[in-house]
Structures are given as structure tokens and as C-alpha cells.
């Protein structure tokens, strides 16, 4: 049942994006409780919520789930206003998602993908998170003596550990995720090849079985045909040795009597008897020819 639910979630892009956004948003809440204090910024603290937020980008198929992740991560207590947290994360994740899809995904080599993501995730902090945090925080809670450059450099100095840890963890996760996806694709390809080969072998086996059955049928038919031909030859031999010899013997005997008898009346009777025996002999020969033509299928010109 669990596997069926998982397949339905994976098959639906909307449901898959929603599930991943909720999952990584909740993870960002948990990671948000790991805080780094920054006393020079009026009690502002840093945390590690960026790790699950950035990893979540690897699984999203569209941009709208970023809103869900940014909304869920607001549950984590923060030293700055929720507007600042939501705005800086949404803007930073939005552009990082574009960079990931356009620049990182097309890369095939692992080390190049790792280097590319290190650059992108560093830009995520340096160009988006830190400047946006300073700007939105100053807009909502203005501080006297505000100098952007000075705040920017101090904050980079204070969050350097968070930046390094986040970049390294997300980079290693991206590399292993890419390897795992390729292994899954390779496994699916192998499974498809095995299925294709199995179907081909099954088809070949069916053809061989069909050929064997046909050969068996042909052998049985040939055996029956040979048996019938042997029976026909036996009948032919029987007719040749018995039925054919009787009228032939009569003819030979009558011819011998004709040679010895000079009586015209007796010779006439002998000739009539000779004619009857000859007709009988012709009838038997015709029967033999018909038998051979029918059973042996001999051509008419081979009578």
C-alpha cells in the first residue's frame, strides 16, 4: 500500500512538488533551531535552515512550491520579521532554482557539477541572502549609523561557517543524488533490456516449438504416407503374383493348344477362350494401373 501511494505521488508532478515542498519545509524548521548568534547585528542569529531549502530545489519540478517552503520555514522562531525571512528566501530560492535548472542540470560530469553548485550556492548567500537580509531588516527596523558595506562585510564574516557547511553539505548531497539517479536510470535500462531479451527468447522458443510440432506432424504424415504406399505395393505385388498370373497362364496354355490342334471348330473355341483370358488380363492390368495412379499418384504417361 505504501509503495502504491509513493508511485501515485511520483507520477503526479503537482502532488510530488507539494509533498517535497512540505517535507523540506518541515526539515528547514528543524534545522532552523541550530542557531549561530551574531551580536553585532542587534541580536540577529543565523541558522542552518538553508540546507534543506536548497536541497529541496533538487526535487522540485516547478517554481510555485518555493512559496510553500518559504511559508513553512516561518514557523521557526527568528530574530527578524517574518516579512524579511519570507522575502529574502523566496527571491534567493527563485533565482537559485533558475540557475540550477539552466546551468547545473545539463552538466554530466560529477566534478564539474560539484564546482558549478559550489559557485551557485555561494552566490545564493553572497548575492541574495546576506544583502536581502540587511536591506529588508533596515527597511523594517531602521538602525542609526547604517552603512551597507560595513554591515555586509561583518555579516559575511559572521556567517562564514554557516556558508561553508551549507555549501559542502548541499554539494555532497547533489553529487550522491546525481549518482543515485544515474544508477536508477541504468538499472531501469538494464531491466528493460532484460525484458526485451526475455521476450525475444520467448518468441524464439515459441517459434522453435511450433517448428518442432510441425516437424512432428510432417513426420507422422510422411510415415502414414509411406505405410499407405507400402500397403499399395503389397496389393500390387499380390495382384502381380496371383491375379495376373492366372489369365496369363490361361493364354499361354491356349496358345500351346492352338499350335497343336488343327481342328477348325476346336481352334475357334480356343480362340474365343483366348480372347476371354486376354480381356481378363487387360482388365487386371487396368486395375493395377488405376491402383498405382490413385495411391502412388503416378502421372498418366507413366502407365
mmCIF file with all atom_site columns, N, CA and C in Angstrom, residues 255-286:
data_model
loop_
_atom_site.group_PDB
_atom_site.id
_atom_site.type_symbol
_atom_site.label_atom_id
_atom_site.label_alt_id
_atom_site.label_comp_id
_atom_site.label_asym_id
_atom_site.label_entity_id
_atom_site.label_seq_id
_atom_site.pdbx_PDB_ins_code
_atom_site.Cartn_x
_atom_site.Cartn_y
_atom_site.Cartn_z
_atom_site.occupancy
_atom_site.B_iso_or_equiv
_atom_site.pdbx_formal_charge
_atom_site.auth_seq_id
_atom_site.auth_comp_id
_atom_site.auth_asym_id
_atom_site.auth_atom_id
_atom_site.pdbx_PDB_model_num
ATOM 1  N N  . UNK A 1 255 ? -2.532  -70.834 -76.219 1.00 0.00 ? 255 UNK A N  1
ATOM 2  C CA . UNK A 1 255 ? -1.627  -70.671 -77.372 1.00 0.00 ? 255 UNK A CA 1
ATOM 3  C C  . UNK A 1 255 ? -0.941  -71.986 -77.693 1.00 0.00 ? 255 UNK A C  1
ATOM 4  N N  . UNK A 1 256 ? -0.537  -72.724 -76.661 1.00 0.00 ? 256 UNK A N  1
ATOM 5  C CA . UNK A 1 256 ? 0.125   -74.021 -76.879 1.00 0.00 ? 256 UNK A CA 1
ATOM 6  C C  . UNK A 1 256 ? -0.823  -75.004 -77.534 1.00 0.00 ? 256 UNK A C  1
ATOM 7  N N  . UNK A 1 257 ? -2.110  -74.982 -77.099 1.00 0.00 ? 257 UNK A N  1
ATOM 8  C CA . UNK A 1 257 ? -3.102  -75.884 -77.693 1.00 0.00 ? 257 UNK A CA 1
ATOM 9  C C  . UNK A 1 257 ? -3.393  -75.506 -79.138 1.00 0.00 ? 257 UNK A C  1
ATOM 10 N N  . UNK A 1 258 ? -3.422  -74.194 -79.420 1.00 0.00 ? 258 UNK A N  1
ATOM 11 C CA . UNK A 1 258 ? -3.651  -73.764 -80.801 1.00 0.00 ? 258 UNK A CA 1
ATOM 12 C C  . UNK A 1 258 ? -2.564  -74.255 -81.741 1.00 0.00 ? 258 UNK A C  1
ATOM 13 N N  . UNK A 1 259 ? -1.368  -74.300 -81.240 1.00 0.00 ? 259 UNK A N  1
ATOM 14 C CA . UNK A 1 259 ? -0.269  -74.755 -82.084 1.00 0.00 ? 259 UNK A CA 1
ATOM 15 C C  . UNK A 1 259 ? -0.381  -76.250 -82.412 1.00 0.00 ? 259 UNK A C  1
ATOM 16 N N  . UNK A 1 260 ? -0.955  -76.987 -81.481 1.00 0.00 ? 260 UNK A N  1
ATOM 17 C CA . UNK A 1 260 ? -1.013  -78.456 -81.667 1.00 0.00 ? 260 UNK A CA 1
ATOM 18 C C  . UNK A 1 260 ? -2.301  -78.914 -82.320 1.00 0.00 ? 260 UNK A C  1
ATOM 19 N N  . UNK A 1 261 ? -3.373  -78.135 -82.270 1.00 0.00 ? 261 UNK A N  1
ATOM 20 C CA . UNK A 1 261 ? -4.681  -78.579 -82.771 1.00 0.00 ? 261 UNK A CA 1
ATOM 21 C C  . UNK A 1 261 ? -4.947  -77.944 -84.118 1.00 0.00 ? 261 UNK A C  1
ATOM 22 N N  . UNK A 1 262 ? -5.382  -78.837 -85.099 1.00 0.00 ? 262 UNK A N  1
ATOM 23 C CA . UNK A 1 262 ? -5.675  -78.342 -86.443 1.00 0.00 ? 262 UNK A CA 1
ATOM 24 C C  . UNK A 1 262 ? -7.158  -78.341 -86.736 1.00 0.00 ? 262 UNK A C  1
ATOM 25 N N  . UNK A 1 263 ? -7.961  -78.777 -85.781 1.00 0.00 ? 263 UNK A N  1
ATOM 26 C CA . UNK A 1 263 ? -9.406  -78.821 -85.972 1.00 0.00 ? 263 UNK A CA 1
ATOM 27 C C  . UNK A 1 263 ? -9.937  -77.396 -85.880 1.00 0.00 ? 263 UNK A C  1
ATOM 28 N N  . UNK A 1 264 ? -10.654 -77.015 -86.968 1.00 0.00 ? 264 UNK A N  1
ATOM 29 C CA . UNK A 1 264 ? -11.107 -75.643 -87.068 1.00 0.00 ? 264 UNK A CA 1
ATOM 30 C C  . UNK A 1 264 ? -12.110 -75.319 -85.973 1.00 0.00 ? 264 UNK A C  1
ATOM 31 N N  . UNK A 1 265 ? -13.005 -76.230 -85.676 1.00 0.00 ? 265 UNK A N  1
ATOM 32 C CA . UNK A 1 265 ? -14.031 -75.967 -84.675 1.00 0.00 ? 265 UNK A CA 1
ATOM 33 C C  . UNK A 1 265 ? -13.400 -75.808 -83.300 1.00 0.00 ? 265 UNK A C  1
ATOM 34 N N  . UNK A 1 266 ? -12.447 -76.665 -82.968 1.00 0.00 ? 266 UNK A N  1
ATOM 35 C CA . UNK A 1 266 ? -11.786 -76.567 -81.672 1.00 0.00 ? 266 UNK A CA 1
ATOM 36 C C  . UNK A 1 266 ? -10.906 -75.326 -81.598 1.00 0.00 ? 266 UNK A C  1
ATOM 37 N N  . UNK A 1 267 ? -10.273 -75.014 -82.748 1.00 0.00 ? 267 UNK A N  1
ATOM 38 C CA . UNK A 1 267 ? -9.430  -73.814 -82.762 1.00 0.00 ? 267 UNK A CA 1
ATOM 39 C C  . UNK A 1 267 ? -10.269 -72.558 -82.526 1.00 0.00 ? 267 UNK A C  1
ATOM 40 N N  . UNK A 1 268 ? -11.519 -72.597 -83.068 1.00 0.00 ? 268 UNK A N  1
ATOM 41 C CA . UNK A 1 268 ? -12.408 -71.451 -82.854 1.00 0.00 ? 268 UNK A CA 1
ATOM 42 C C  . UNK A 1 268 ? -12.751 -71.300 -81.377 1.00 0.00 ? 268 UNK A C  1
ATOM 43 N N  . UNK A 1 269 ? -13.030 -72.452 -80.726 1.00 0.00 ? 269 UNK A N  1
ATOM 44 C CA . UNK A 1 269 ? -13.332 -72.398 -79.288 1.00 0.00 ? 269 UNK A CA 1
ATOM 45 C C  . UNK A 1 269 ? -12.119 -71.923 -78.482 1.00 0.00 ? 269 UNK A C  1
ATOM 46 N N  . UNK A 1 270 ? -10.937 -72.411 -78.915 1.00 0.00 ? 270 UNK A N  1
ATOM 47 C CA . UNK A 1 270 ? -9.722  -71.999 -78.213 1.00 0.00 ? 270 UNK A CA 1
ATOM 48 C C  . UNK A 1 270 ? -9.472  -70.490 -78.355 1.00 0.00 ? 270 UNK A C  1
ATOM 49 N N  . UNK A 1 271 ? -9.757  -69.971 -79.571 1.00 0.00 ? 271 UNK A N  1
ATOM 50 C CA . UNK A 1 271 ? -9.548  -68.541 -79.813 1.00 0.00 ? 271 UNK A CA 1
ATOM 51 C C  . UNK A 1 271 ? -10.504 -67.724 -78.957 1.00 0.00 ? 271 UNK A C  1
ATOM 52 N N  . UNK A 1 272 ? -11.778 -68.200 -78.852 1.00 0.00 ? 272 UNK A N  1
ATOM 53 C CA . UNK A 1 272 ? -12.732 -67.489 -78.003 1.00 0.00 ? 272 UNK A CA 1
ATOM 54 C C  . UNK A 1 272 ? -12.275 -67.490 -76.542 1.00 0.00 ? 272 UNK A C  1
ATOM 55 N N  . UNK A 1 273 ? -11.786 -68.643 -76.104 1.00 0.00 ? 273 UNK A N  1
ATOM 56 C CA . UNK A 1 273 ? -11.275 -68.723 -74.722 1.00 0.00 ? 273 UNK A CA 1
ATOM 57 C C  . UNK A 1 273 ? -10.054 -67.809 -74.552 1.00 0.00 ? 273 UNK A C  1
ATOM 58 N N  . UNK A 1 274 ? -9.222  -67.782 -75.605 1.00 0.00 ? 274 UNK A N  1
ATOM 59 C CA . UNK A 1 274 ? -8.035  -66.934 -75.569 1.00 0.00 ? 274 UNK A CA 1
ATOM 60 C C  . UNK A 1 274 ? -8.437  -65.450 -75.477 1.00 0.00 ? 274 UNK A C  1
ATOM 61 N N  . UNK A 1 275 ? -9.507  -65.099 -76.203 1.00 0.00 ? 275 UNK A N  1
ATOM 62 C CA . UNK A 1 275 ? -9.985  -63.725 -76.173 1.00 0.00 ? 275 UNK A CA 1
ATOM 63 C C  . UNK A 1 275 ? -10.505 -63.357 -74.771 1.00 0.00 ? 275 UNK A C  1
ATOM 64 N N  . UNK A 1 276 ? -11.234 -64.281 -74.150 1.00 0.00 ? 276 UNK A N  1
ATOM 65 C CA . UNK A 1 276 ? -11.741 -64.036 -72.804 1.00 0.00 ? 276 UNK A CA 1
ATOM 66 C C  . UNK A 1 276 ? -10.583 -63.853 -71.809 1.00 0.00 ? 276 UNK A C  1
ATOM 67 N N  . UNK A 1 277 ? -9.569  -64.702 -71.902 1.00 0.00 ? 277 UNK A N  1
ATOM 68 C CA . UNK A 1 277 ? -8.417  -64.591 -70.999 1.00 0.00 ? 277 UNK A CA 1
ATOM 69 C C  . UNK A 1 277 ? -7.655  -63.291 -71.233 1.00 0.00 ? 277 UNK A C  1
ATOM 70 N N  . UNK A 1 278 ? -7.561  -62.881 -72.517 1.00 0.00 ? 278 UNK A N  1
ATOM 71 C CA . UNK A 1 278 ? -6.861  -61.638 -72.827 1.00 0.00 ? 278 UNK A CA 1
ATOM 72 C C  . UNK A 1 278 ? -7.611  -60.436 -72.239 1.00 0.00 ? 278 UNK A C  1
ATOM 73 N N  . UNK A 1 279 ? -8.959  -60.454 -72.359 1.00 0.00 ? 279 UNK A N  1
ATOM 74 C CA . UNK A 1 279 ? -9.748  -59.369 -71.783 1.00 0.00 ? 279 UNK A CA 1
ATOM 75 C C  . UNK A 1 279 ? -9.596  -59.328 -70.263 1.00 0.00 ? 279 UNK A C  1
ATOM 76 N N  . UNK A 1 280 ? -9.596  -60.551 -69.676 1.00 0.00 ? 280 UNK A N  1
ATOM 77 C CA . UNK A 1 280 ? -9.408  -60.602 -68.223 1.00 0.00 ? 280 UNK A CA 1
ATOM 78 C C  . UNK A 1 280 ? -8.048  -60.046 -67.820 1.00 0.00 ? 280 UNK A C  1
ATOM 79 N N  . UNK A 1 281 ? -7.023  -60.404 -68.628 1.00 0.00 ? 281 UNK A N  1
ATOM 80 C CA . UNK A 1 281 ? -5.671  -59.903 -68.368 1.00 0.00 ? 281 UNK A CA 1
ATOM 81 C C  . UNK A 1 281 ? -5.624  -58.385 -68.512 1.00 0.00 ? 281 UNK A C  1
ATOM 82 N N  . UNK A 1 282 ? -6.286  -57.850 -69.529 1.00 0.00 ? 282 UNK A N  1
ATOM 83 C CA . UNK A 1 282 ? -6.312  -56.405 -69.738 1.00 0.00 ? 282 UNK A CA 1
ATOM 84 C C  . UNK A 1 282 ? -7.039  -55.705 -68.589 1.00 0.00 ? 282 UNK A C  1
ATOM 85 N N  . UNK A 1 283 ? -8.110  -56.322 -68.117 1.00 0.00 ? 283 UNK A N  1
ATOM 86 C CA . UNK A 1 283 ? -8.853  -55.742 -67.008 1.00 0.00 ? 283 UNK A CA 1
ATOM 87 C C  . UNK A 1 283 ? -8.001  -55.672 -65.739 1.00 0.00 ? 283 UNK A C  1
ATOM 88 N N  . UNK A 1 284 ? -7.259  -56.756 -65.487 1.00 0.00 ? 284 UNK A N  1
ATOM 89 C CA . UNK A 1 284 ? -6.397  -56.775 -64.296 1.00 0.00 ? 284 UNK A CA 1
ATOM 90 C C  . UNK A 1 284 ? -5.288  -55.728 -64.413 1.00 0.00 ? 284 UNK A C  1
ATOM 91 N N  . UNK A 1 285 ? -4.715  -55.608 -65.619 1.00 0.00 ? 285 UNK A N  1
ATOM 92 C CA . UNK A 1 285 ? -3.641  -54.615 -65.823 1.00 0.00 ? 285 UNK A CA 1
ATOM 93 C C  . UNK A 1 285 ? -4.174  -53.195 -65.616 1.00 0.00 ? 285 UNK A C  1
ATOM 94 N N  . UNK A 1 286 ? -5.397  -52.927 -66.103 1.00 0.00 ? 286 UNK A N  1
ATOM 95 C CA . UNK A 1 286 ? -6.001  -51.606 -65.900 1.00 0.00 ? 286 UNK A CA 1
ATOM 96 C C  . UNK A 1 286 ? -6.241  -51.324 -64.420 1.00 0.00 ? 286 UNK A C  1
#
